[in-house]
CSV table of C-alpha atoms in Angstrom, one decimal:
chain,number,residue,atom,x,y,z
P,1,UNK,CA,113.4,138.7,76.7
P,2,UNK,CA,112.8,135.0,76.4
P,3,UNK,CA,111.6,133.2,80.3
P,4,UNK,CA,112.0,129.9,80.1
P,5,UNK,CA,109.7,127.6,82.1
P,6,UNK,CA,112.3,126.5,84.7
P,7,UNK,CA,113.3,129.7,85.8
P,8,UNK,CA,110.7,129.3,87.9
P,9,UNK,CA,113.1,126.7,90.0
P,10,UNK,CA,116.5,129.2,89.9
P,11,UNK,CA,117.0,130.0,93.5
P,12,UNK,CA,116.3,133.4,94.5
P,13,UNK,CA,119.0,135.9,95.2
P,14,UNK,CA,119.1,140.0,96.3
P,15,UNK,CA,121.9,142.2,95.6
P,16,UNK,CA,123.7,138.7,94.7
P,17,UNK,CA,122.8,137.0,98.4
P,18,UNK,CA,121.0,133.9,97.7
P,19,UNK,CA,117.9,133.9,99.7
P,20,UNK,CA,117.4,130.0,100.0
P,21,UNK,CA,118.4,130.3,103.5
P,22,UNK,CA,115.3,133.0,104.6
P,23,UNK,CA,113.0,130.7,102.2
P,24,UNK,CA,113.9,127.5,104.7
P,25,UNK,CA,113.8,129.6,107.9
P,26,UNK,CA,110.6,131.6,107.0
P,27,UNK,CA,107.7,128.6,107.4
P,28,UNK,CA,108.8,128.3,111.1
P,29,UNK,CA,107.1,131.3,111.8
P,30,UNK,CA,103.5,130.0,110.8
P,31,UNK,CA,103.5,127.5,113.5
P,32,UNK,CA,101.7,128.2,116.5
P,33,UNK,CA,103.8,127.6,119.6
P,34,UNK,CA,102.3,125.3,122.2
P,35,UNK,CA,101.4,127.1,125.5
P,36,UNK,CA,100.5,125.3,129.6
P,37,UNK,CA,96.8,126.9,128.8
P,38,UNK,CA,94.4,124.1,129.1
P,39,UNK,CA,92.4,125.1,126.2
P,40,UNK,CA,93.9,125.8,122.8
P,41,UNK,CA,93.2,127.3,119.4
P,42,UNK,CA,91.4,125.1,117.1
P,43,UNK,CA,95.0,125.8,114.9
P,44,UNK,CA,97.0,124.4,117.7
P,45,UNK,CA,94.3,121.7,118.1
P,46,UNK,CA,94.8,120.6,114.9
P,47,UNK,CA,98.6,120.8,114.4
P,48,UNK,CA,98.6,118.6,118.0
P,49,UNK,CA,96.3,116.0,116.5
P,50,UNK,CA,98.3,115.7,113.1
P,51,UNK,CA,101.1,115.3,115.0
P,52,UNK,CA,100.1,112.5,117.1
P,53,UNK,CA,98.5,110.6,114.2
P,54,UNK,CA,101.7,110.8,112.1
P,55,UNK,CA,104.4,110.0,114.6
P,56,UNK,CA,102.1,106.9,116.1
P,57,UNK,CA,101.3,105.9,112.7
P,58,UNK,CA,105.3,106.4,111.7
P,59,UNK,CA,106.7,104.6,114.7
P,60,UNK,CA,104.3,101.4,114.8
P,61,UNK,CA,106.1,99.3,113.0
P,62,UNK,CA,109.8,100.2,114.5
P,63,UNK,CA,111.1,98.7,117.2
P,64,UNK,CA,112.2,100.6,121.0
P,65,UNK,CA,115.4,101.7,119.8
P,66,UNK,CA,114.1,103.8,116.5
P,67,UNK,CA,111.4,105.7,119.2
P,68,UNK,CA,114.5,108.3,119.5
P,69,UNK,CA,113.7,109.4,115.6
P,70,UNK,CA,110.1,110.6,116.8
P,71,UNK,CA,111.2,113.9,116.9
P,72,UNK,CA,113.3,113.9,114.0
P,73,UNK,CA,110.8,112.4,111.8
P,74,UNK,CA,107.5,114.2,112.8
P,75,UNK,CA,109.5,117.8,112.2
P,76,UNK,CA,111.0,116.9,109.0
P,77,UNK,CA,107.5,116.0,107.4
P,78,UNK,CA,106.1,119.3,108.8
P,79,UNK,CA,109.0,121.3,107.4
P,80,UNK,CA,108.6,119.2,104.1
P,81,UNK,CA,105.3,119.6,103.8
P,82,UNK,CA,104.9,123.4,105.0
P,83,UNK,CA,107.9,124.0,101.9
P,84,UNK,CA,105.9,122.3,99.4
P,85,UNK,CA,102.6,123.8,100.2
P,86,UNK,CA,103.6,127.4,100.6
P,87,UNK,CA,105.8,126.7,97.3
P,88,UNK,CA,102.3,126.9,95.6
P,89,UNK,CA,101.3,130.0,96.2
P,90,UNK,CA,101.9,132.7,93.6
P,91,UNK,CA,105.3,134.6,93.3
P,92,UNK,CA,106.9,132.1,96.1
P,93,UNK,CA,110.0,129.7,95.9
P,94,UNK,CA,109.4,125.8,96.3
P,95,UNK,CA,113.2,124.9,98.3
P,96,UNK,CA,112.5,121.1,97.7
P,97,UNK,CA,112.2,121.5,93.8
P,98,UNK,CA,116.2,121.6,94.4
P,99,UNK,CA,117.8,118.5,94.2
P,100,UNK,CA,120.8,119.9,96.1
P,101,UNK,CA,119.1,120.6,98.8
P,102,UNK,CA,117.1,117.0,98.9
P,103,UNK,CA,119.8,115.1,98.7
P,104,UNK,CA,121.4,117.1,101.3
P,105,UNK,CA,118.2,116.2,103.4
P,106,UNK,CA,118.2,113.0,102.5
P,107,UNK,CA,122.0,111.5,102.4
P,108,UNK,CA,122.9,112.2,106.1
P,109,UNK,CA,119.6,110.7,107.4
P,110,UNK,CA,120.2,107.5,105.3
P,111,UNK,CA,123.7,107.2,106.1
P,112,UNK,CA,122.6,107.4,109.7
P,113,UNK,CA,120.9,104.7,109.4
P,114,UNK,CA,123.4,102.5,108.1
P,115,UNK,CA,126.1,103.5,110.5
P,116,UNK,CA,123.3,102.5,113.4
P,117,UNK,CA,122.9,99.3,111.7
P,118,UNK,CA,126.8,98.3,111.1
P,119,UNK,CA,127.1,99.9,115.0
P,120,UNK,CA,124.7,97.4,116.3
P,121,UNK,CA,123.9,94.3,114.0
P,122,UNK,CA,126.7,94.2,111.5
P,123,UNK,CA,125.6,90.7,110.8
P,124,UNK,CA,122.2,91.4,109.9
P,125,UNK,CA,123.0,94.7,107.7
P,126,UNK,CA,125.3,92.9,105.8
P,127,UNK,CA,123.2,89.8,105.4
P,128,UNK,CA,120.9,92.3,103.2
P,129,UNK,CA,123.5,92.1,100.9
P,130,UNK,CA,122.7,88.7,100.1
P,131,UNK,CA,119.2,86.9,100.2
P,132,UNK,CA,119.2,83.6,101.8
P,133,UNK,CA,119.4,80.4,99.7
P,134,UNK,CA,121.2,82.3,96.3
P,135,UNK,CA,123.1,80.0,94.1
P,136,UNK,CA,127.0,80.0,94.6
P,137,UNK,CA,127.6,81.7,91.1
P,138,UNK,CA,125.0,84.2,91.7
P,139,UNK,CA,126.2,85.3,94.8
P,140,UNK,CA,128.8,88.0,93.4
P,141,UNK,CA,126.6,89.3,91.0
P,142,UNK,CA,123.8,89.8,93.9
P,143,UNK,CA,126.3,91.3,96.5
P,144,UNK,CA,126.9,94.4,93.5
P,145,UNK,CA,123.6,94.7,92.6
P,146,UNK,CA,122.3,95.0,96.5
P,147,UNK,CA,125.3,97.2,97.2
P,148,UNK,CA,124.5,99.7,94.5
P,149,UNK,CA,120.7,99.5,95.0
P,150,UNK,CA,121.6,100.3,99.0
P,151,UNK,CA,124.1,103.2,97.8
P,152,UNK,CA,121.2,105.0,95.7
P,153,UNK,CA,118.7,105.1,98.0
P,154,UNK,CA,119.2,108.7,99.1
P,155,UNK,CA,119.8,109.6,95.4
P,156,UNK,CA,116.4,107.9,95.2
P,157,UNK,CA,114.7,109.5,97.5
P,158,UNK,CA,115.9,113.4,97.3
P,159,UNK,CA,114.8,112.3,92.8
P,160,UNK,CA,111.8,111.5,93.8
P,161,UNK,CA,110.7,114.6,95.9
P,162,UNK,CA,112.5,117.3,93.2
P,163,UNK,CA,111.2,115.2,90.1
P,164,UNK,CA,107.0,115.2,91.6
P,165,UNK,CA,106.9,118.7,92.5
P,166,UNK,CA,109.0,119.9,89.6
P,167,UNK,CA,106.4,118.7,87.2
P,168,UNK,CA,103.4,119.3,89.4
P,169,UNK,CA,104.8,123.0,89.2
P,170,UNK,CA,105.5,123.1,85.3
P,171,UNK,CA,102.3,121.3,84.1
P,172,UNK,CA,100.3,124.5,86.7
P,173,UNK,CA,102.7,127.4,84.3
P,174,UNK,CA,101.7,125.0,81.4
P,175,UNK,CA,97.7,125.5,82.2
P,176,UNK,CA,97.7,128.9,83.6
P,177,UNK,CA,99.6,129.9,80.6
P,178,UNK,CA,97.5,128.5,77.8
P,179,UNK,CA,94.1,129.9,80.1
P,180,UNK,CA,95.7,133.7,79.4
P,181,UNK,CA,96.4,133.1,76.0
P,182,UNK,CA,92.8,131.4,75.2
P,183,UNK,CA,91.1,134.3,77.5
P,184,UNK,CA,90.7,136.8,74.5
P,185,UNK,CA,90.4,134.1,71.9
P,186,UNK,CA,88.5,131.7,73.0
P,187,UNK,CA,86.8,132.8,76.1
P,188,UNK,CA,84.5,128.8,76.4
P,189,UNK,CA,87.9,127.0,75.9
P,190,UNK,CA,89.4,129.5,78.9
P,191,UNK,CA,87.1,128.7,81.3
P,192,UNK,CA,87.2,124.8,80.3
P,193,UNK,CA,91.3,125.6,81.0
P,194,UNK,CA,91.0,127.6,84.2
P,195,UNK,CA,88.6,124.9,85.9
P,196,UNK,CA,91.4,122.2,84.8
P,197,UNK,CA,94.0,124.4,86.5
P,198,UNK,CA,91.8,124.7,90.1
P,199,UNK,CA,91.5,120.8,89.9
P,200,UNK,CA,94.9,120.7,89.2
P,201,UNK,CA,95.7,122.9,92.1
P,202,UNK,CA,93.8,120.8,94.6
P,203,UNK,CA,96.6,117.7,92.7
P,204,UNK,CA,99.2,119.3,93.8
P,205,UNK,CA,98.5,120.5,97.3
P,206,UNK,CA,97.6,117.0,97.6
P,207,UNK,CA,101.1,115.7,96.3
P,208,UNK,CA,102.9,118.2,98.0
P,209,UNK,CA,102.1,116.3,101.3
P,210,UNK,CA,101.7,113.0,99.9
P,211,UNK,CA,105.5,113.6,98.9
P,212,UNK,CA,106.8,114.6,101.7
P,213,UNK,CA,105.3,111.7,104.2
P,214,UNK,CA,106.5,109.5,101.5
P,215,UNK,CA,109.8,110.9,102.0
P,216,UNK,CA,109.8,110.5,106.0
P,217,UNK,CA,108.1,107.1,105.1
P,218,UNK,CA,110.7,105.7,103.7
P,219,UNK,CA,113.1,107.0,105.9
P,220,UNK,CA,111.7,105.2,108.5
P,221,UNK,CA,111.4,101.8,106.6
P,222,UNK,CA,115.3,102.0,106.2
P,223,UNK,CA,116.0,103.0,110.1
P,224,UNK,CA,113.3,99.9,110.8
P,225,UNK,CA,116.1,97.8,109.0
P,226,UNK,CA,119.1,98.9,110.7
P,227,UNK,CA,117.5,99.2,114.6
């Protein structure tokens, strides 16, 4: 039987029950809950202090009236980034290498965004549409192309995220592949292979968070337009 390299990416199922659901729900469970104890866990510590940095360093540039996203914001990059990491480890499922559900992450956000910015400034979210001082017979042509580049921004975004994991994850089968192959053949060229594959490890753990605070990121730079 013949496995090709993106089965890796089919979702799970048991007994025909998909099991995307449990694989979303299950990283909950590795987060400490905060307790009224003066003195934590270094764990808990740590989680606090990541937290802080990200949702100061996230809100800075917003405005009063995008403060309400804190929470939002912060516990979508922890659940992004808890999925992608955990997706590394061996016989596990990565949720976020399905566009499906990225785009279902990412559309309602976005559109949230705009409906808060027609809500409260129509003027200015439709003056995006057009840049100040365009030439009369440019102006059509600039209102389609800034309407369709606003429209595929959450196809953007949930493209992104899939497409950067998705390959991160192929090129790891790629090199752990080839170091089993060349293990009983070439036993120098192996161990050339397997340290390639640790570094490459270390790449991805690295992109899976880069990823998904780019994905909050630029959340947040479309709410900072609209608030």
């Amino acid at each position: 039987m013949t496995v090709s390299l993106f089965d890796q990416f089919m979702s799970p199922t048991y007994l025909g029950v998909p099991l995307l659901a449990i694989a979303l729900t299950f990283p909950w469970i590795f987060f400490p809950a905060p307790t009224l104890r003066w003195l934590h866990n270094r764990l808990l510590v740590l989680q606090s202090w990541f937290i802080n940095r990200f949702t100061q360093q996230i809100l800075t540039p917003l405005s009063r009236g995008g403060h309400s996203w804190a929470l939002m914001l912060t516990s979508l990059v922890v659940f992004l980034m808890t999925l992608n990491i955990l997706g590394l480890l061996p016989y596990t499922f990565t949720p976020t290498t399905q566009l499906s559900l990225n785009l279902a992450l990412a559309f309602p956000l976005w559109l949230a965004t705009l409906l808060i910015g027609l809500r409260n400034q129509p003027t200015a979210a439709l003056g995006h549409l057009l840049p100040e001082g365009t030439p009369t017979l440019l102006i059509p042509i600039l209102i389609v192309i800034e309407t369709i580049s606003l429209l595929i921004r959450p196809l953007a975004l949930g493209v992104r995220l899939t497409a950067n994991l998705t390959a991160g994850h192929l090129l790891m089968q790629l090199t752990s592949t080839a170091t089993y192959v060349l293990l009983t053949t070439m036993p120098p060229v192996a161990a050339l292979t397997m340290v390639l594959l640790f570094l490459l490890t270390l790449l991805e753990i690295a992109v899976a968070m880069i990823q998904a605070y780019v994905f909050v990121l630029l959340m947040s730079l479309y709410l900072q337009e609209n608030v």
